[in-house]
Structures are given as C-alpha cells and as structure tokens.
XYZ file of C-alpha atoms in Angstrom:
322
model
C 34.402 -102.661 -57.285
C 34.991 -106.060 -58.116
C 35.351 -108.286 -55.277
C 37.312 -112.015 -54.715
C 40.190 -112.411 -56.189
C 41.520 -109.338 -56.920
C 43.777 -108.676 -54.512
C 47.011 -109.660 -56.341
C 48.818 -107.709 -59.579
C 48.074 -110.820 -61.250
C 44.446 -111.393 -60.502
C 43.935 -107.701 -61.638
C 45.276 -108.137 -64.641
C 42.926 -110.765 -65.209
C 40.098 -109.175 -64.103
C 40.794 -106.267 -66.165
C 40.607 -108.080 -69.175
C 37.813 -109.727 -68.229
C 36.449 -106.298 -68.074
C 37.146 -105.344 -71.423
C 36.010 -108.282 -73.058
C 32.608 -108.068 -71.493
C 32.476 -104.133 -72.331
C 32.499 -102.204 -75.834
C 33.933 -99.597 -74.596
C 35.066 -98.319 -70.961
C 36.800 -95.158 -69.414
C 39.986 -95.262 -67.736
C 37.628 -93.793 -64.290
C 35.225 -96.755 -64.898
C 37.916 -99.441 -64.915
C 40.112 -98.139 -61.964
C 36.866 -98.023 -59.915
C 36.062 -101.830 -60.810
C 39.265 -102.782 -60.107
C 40.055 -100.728 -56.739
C 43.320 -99.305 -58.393
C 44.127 -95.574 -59.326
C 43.870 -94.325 -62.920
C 48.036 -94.376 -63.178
C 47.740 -97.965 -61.861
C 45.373 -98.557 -64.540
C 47.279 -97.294 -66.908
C 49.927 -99.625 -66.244
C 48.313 -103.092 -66.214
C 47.104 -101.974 -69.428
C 50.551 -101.890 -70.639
C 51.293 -104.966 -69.157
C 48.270 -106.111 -71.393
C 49.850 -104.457 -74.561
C 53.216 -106.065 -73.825
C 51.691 -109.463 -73.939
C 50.511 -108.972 -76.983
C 46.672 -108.547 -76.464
C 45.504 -105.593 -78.952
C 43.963 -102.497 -76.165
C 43.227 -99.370 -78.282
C 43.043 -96.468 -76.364
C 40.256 -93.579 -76.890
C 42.046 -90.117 -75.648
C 39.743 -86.813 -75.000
C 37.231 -86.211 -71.993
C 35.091 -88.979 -73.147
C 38.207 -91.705 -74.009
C 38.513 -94.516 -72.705
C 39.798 -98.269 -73.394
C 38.637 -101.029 -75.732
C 40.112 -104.353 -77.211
C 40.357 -104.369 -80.942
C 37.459 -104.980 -83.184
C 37.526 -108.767 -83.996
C 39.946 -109.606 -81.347
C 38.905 -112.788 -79.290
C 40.944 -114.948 -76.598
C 41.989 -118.425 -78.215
C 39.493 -120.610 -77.637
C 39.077 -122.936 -74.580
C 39.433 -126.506 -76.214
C 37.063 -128.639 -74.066
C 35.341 -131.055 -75.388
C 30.983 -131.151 -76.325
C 31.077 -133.565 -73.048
C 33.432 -131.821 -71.119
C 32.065 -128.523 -71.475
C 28.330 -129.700 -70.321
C 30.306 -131.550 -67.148
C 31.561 -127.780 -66.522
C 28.403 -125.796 -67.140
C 26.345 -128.836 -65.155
C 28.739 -128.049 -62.198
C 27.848 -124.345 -62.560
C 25.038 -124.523 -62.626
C 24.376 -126.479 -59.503
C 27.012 -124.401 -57.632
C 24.328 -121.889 -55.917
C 22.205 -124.340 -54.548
C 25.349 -125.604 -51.913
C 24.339 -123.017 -49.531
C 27.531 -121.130 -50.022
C 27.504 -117.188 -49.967
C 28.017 -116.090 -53.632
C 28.297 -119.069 -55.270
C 25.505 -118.327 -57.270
C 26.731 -114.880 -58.082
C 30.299 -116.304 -59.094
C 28.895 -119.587 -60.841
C 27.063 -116.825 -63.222
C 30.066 -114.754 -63.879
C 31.662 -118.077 -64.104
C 29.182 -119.465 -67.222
C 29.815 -115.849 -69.179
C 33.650 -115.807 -69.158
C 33.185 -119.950 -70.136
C 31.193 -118.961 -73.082
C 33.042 -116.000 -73.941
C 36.011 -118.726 -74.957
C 34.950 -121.554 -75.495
C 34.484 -122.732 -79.855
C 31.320 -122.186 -81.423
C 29.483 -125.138 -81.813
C 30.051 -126.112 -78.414
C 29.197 -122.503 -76.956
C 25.773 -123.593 -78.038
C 25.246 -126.472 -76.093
C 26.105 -125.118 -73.120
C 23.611 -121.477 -73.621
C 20.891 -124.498 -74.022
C 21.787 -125.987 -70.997
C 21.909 -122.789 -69.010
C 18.368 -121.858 -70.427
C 16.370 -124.933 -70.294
C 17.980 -126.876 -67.401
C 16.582 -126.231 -63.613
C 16.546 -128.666 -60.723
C 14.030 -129.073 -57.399
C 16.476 -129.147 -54.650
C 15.730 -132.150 -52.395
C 15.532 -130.057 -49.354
C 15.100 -126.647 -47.809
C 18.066 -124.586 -48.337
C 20.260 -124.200 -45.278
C 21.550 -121.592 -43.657
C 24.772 -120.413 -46.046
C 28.221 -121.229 -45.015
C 30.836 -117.966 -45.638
C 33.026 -119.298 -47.929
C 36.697 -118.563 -46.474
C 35.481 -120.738 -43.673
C 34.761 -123.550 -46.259
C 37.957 -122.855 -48.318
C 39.994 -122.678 -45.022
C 38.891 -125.889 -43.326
C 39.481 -128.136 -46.765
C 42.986 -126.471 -47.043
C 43.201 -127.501 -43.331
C 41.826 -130.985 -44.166
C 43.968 -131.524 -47.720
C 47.418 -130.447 -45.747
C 46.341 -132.383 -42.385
C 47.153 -129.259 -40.379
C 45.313 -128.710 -37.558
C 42.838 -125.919 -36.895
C 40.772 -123.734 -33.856
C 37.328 -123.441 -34.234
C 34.817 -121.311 -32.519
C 31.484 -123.446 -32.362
C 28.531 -121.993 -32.452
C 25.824 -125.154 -30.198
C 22.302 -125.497 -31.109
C 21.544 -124.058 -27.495
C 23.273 -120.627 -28.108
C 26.463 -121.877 -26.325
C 29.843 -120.784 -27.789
C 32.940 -123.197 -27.421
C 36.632 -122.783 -28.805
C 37.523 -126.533 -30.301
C 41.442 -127.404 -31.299
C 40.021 -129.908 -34.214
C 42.249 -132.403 -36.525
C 39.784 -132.172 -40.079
C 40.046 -135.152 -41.439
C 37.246 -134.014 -44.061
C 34.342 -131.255 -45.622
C 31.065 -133.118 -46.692
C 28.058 -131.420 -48.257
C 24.951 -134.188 -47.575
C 21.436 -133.037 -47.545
C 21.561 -129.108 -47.573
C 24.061 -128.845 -45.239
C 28.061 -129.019 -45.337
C 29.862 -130.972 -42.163
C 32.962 -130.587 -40.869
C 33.928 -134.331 -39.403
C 37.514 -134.498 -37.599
C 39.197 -135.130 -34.103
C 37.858 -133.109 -31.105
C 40.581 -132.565 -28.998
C 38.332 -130.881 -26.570
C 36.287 -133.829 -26.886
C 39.061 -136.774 -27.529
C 36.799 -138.429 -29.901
C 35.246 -138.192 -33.362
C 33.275 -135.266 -33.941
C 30.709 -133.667 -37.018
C 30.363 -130.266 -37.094
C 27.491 -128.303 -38.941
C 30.080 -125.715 -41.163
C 27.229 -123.022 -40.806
C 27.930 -123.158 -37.234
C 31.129 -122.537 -36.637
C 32.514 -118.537 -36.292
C 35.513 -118.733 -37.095
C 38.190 -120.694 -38.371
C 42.116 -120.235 -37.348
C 44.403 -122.442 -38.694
C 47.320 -124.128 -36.347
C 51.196 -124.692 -36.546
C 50.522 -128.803 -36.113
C 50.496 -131.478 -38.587
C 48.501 -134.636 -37.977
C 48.088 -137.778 -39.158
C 44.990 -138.822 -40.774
C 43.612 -142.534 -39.900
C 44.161 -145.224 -42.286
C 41.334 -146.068 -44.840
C 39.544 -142.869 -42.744
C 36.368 -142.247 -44.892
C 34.084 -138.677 -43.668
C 31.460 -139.139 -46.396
C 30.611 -142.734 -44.239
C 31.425 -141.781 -40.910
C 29.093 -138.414 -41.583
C 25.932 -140.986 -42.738
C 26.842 -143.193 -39.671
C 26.511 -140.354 -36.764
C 23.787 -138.698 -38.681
C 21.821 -141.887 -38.048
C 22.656 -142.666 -34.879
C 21.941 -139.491 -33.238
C 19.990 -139.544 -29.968
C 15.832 -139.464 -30.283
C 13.214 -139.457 -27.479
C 12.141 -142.979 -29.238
C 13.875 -146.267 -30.430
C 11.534 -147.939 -33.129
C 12.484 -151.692 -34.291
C 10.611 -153.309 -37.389
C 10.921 -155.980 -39.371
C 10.002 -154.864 -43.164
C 9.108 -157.391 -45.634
C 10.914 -157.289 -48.316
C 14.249 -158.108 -49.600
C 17.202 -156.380 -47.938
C 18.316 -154.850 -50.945
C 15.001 -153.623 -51.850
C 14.663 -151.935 -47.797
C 18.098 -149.935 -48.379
C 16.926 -148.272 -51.778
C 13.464 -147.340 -49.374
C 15.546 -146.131 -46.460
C 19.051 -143.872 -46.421
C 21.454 -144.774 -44.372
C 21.326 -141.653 -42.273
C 17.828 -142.268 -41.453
C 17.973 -145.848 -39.872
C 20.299 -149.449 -39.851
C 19.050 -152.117 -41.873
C 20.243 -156.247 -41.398
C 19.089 -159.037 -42.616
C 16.288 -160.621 -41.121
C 14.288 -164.525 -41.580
C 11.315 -162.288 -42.364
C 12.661 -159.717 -44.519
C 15.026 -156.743 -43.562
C 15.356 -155.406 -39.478
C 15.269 -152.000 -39.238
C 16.231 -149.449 -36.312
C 15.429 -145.727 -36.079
C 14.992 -143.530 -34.268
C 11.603 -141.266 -34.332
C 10.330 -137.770 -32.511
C 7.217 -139.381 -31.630
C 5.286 -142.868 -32.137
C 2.751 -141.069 -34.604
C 5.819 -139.770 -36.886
C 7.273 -143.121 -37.237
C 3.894 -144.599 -38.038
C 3.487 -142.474 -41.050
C 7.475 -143.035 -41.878
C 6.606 -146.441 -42.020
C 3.272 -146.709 -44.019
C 5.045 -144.220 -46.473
C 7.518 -147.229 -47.672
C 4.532 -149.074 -49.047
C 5.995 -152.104 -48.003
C 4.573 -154.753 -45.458
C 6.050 -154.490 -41.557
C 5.661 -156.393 -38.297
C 6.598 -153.727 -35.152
C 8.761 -155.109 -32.639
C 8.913 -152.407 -30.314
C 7.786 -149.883 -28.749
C 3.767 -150.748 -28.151
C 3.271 -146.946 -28.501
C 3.500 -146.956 -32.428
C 0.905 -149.911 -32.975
C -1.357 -147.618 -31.039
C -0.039 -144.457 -33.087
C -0.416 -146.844 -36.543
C -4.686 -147.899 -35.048
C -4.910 -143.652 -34.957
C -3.562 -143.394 -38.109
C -5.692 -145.934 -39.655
C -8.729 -144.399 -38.061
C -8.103 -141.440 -39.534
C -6.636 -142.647 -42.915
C -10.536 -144.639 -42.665
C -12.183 -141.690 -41.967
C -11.146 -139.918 -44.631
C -12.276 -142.328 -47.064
C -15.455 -142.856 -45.512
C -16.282 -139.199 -45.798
C-alpha cells in the first residue's frame, strides 16, 4: 500500500495516476491494493480520470487490467535548465536531514520530476542524480518522525502554541507548554527554539527528543526582529563545560571567525589579534583544538592547558623523533 498522502479522494487520484504512469500495465487487484481502496472504488477514480480527459484503456478478462494510452504523456513541467537542478539539488540532499523517509520520498520525488519535466532538461537532472554525492559534515543523528517536524513548523508559521513531551538527556520525561518561535536544522540535528513556559525563558530543544507534539488553542506573539537560526548558534556555544579556556589568537579577527564557528566559541577583537572563549571537556582537548587552527596563540587561562599543550608537544616530538 502506498503510504503519506493518500488519505484524501484527491490525493488518491493522484497517486493512482502516478501509478499508471510508472506501470505498463496493472490489474484492477494490483491498484486497489496500492491504493488501500476496494476494486469498485477503483473503478471509480478511474472514471474520474476518464472524465478529465486523461486517456485509461481498460484490459477486461481474468488477466485485464488498466493502462494509459500508448504515447500519452502529462504536459510537461516548464522549469527552467537552472531551476530544475535547484529542485533535483534539493532532492537530493533531502535524506541526509535525519528525517524518517525523506530519502525514500526524495527518490519517488526525482522519478515523478523526470517523468514531466521536457527533454533536454530531463537530462541534466539524470546526470546530476548519477554523478553527484556529498560527505556529510557529521555523523548522522538520530531521525526526527516527520509529523513531529511538520507539526511544530505549522505551530511556529501560525504562532500557535503547542505541548510537548520532552524526552532529557538523563532519561527524564517532562510535559512543556512551548511558544515555537522557530525549526532549525544545524549540524545533523534539527532544534526546536521557542518560549518555555515551564521554564519562563528561552529554550532549544533537540526535535529528536521530544515524544510528542499536541498543538494548543493559543495564539502568541512572536518577538520583534526574533531570529532562531542566531539565537540556536548563541546557546549552542554557550552551553555549560567542566572548563573555561581564554586565548588570544594571532591573527586578524576576520581571519579567527572563518577558523572558528560561532557555536564553538566567542571571538572580539583583541591588541594582539582576536580573544577567544570556549569552552572544552578537558585541558588536553582544547590543546589539540587549538594547535589544529594553525595559527599562533598566547593562553590566558586556565594553567592546566599550557601543561596539556607541553604533553602534547612531547608527544607530537616523540613521534617525529621515532
């Protein structure tokens, strides 16, 4: 059976003839089983078909079934060379966001694109789909269900309010009355940032956390100039670690930000070069944060990382030596 969006007359109707297009030939049983309907049902949206003028011959006997007329094809979709690699580009990428069939629909997606879209460009975008590949630039996370996605942006794009159930890092389970202000995917994961009411404050949720979603009867009013893409790189770097490293890198300022993301550390000017906070698990991880820059430093604090950077160079001297 065909699952998603099939629920509706409508959406049937479409699936079924994106059923026949993709099939020579199919029974009557066949399609009523792909579409969850009965064979009278069938019957019927394939009238509907007929009555909008799309050719549907019928096959009668034991072995009959339904086809669209030789040489029929939909009207083509008229997107443009440019346009149509934006879409297939999209596509593509769409099953590495860590959403549950994404990668599933994105392919079912690229076959009914290129069953309508002109020649020439039809083309270009096979090539693409064949040759193109990408190295994600980190583990994939755990997958998000997507009604939860789709029903916290709806939240978020109508400013309604929603009830969460919140799934902690330390197996705790909380119920959260949350104002979404915004959805961001950064880094493998997609956030959730909005008002806590639980909380009374700004909160970022991990999406692949939460159980369940139920959306509320209030409206609320989103804060002026409100951005969740910034306030999401903001709390990601300022979250809590066991050690507060300060350096002074020396370089340009500009140059430091394109070295360090903003959810990783804070960066100001400096009279020796950029200043730069973070926070680090341990003294010996920051060391070989820092040396990985390949740009000059002076530590300010703590004294534990000069000792962790001595180690480091002991060992980093050791190695050559042998």
């Amino acid at each position: 059976m065909l699952h998603g969006m099939t629920e509706t007359p409508a959406a049937r109707l479409l699936a079924l003839l994106e059923l026949l297009q993709a099939r020579p030939s199919a029974s009557g049983a066949e399609l009523a089983e792909a579409l969850g309907v009965t064979p009278r049902s069938l019957r019927r949206y394939i009238q509907r078909l007929v009555d909008l003028g799309i050719p549907v011959d019928s096959e009668r006997g034991p072995y009959g079934g339904y086809r669209l007329r030789p040489g029929y094809r939909l009207p083509p979709l008229m997107l443009s060379p440019d346009e149509a690699v934006a879409v297939t580009l999209g596509l593509l990428m769409a099953g590495r966001l860590g959403v549950r069939t994404a990668e599933q629909a994105a392919t079912s997606a690229l076959a009914k694109l290129q069953r309508v879209l002109p020649d020439a460009v039809r083309g270009r975008v096979r090539a693409l789909e064949g040759a193109l590949d990408a190295v994600p630039p980190t583990a994939r996370a755990a997958a998000v269900d997507p009604d939860t996605l789709s029903a916290l942006a709806t939240a978020a794009d109508s400013a309604h309010e929603v009830t969460l159930v919140h799934h902690a890092a330390d197996g705790g389970e909380t119920r959260r009355l949350v104002n979404p202000y915004g959805v961001v995917f950064h880094a493998g994961r997609w956030y959730l940032v909005g008002h806590d009411h639980l909380r009374d404050d700004l909160r970022t949720f991990r999406v692949d956390r939460i159980r369940s979603v139920t959306p509320g009867g209030g409206r609320f009013a989103r804060p002026a100039d409100f951005d969740a893409v910034t306030h999401l790189v903001r709390s990601l770097a300022g979250v809590p670690y066991e050690w507060d490293v300060e350096v002074v890198l020396h370089t340009t300022l500009d140059v430091a930000r394109r070295l360090v993301p903003p959810t990783v550390g804070t960066l100001e000017a400096h009279p020796d070069g950029a200043l730069l906070r973070i926070g680090a698990v341990s003294p010996d991880w920051a060391a070989r944060h820092l040396t990985a820059l390949g740009v000059a430093f002076t530590v300010r604090r703590p004294d534990e990382l000069r000792a962790a950077l001595r180690r480091l160079a002991d060992e980093l001297r050791a190695t050559a030596d042998a």
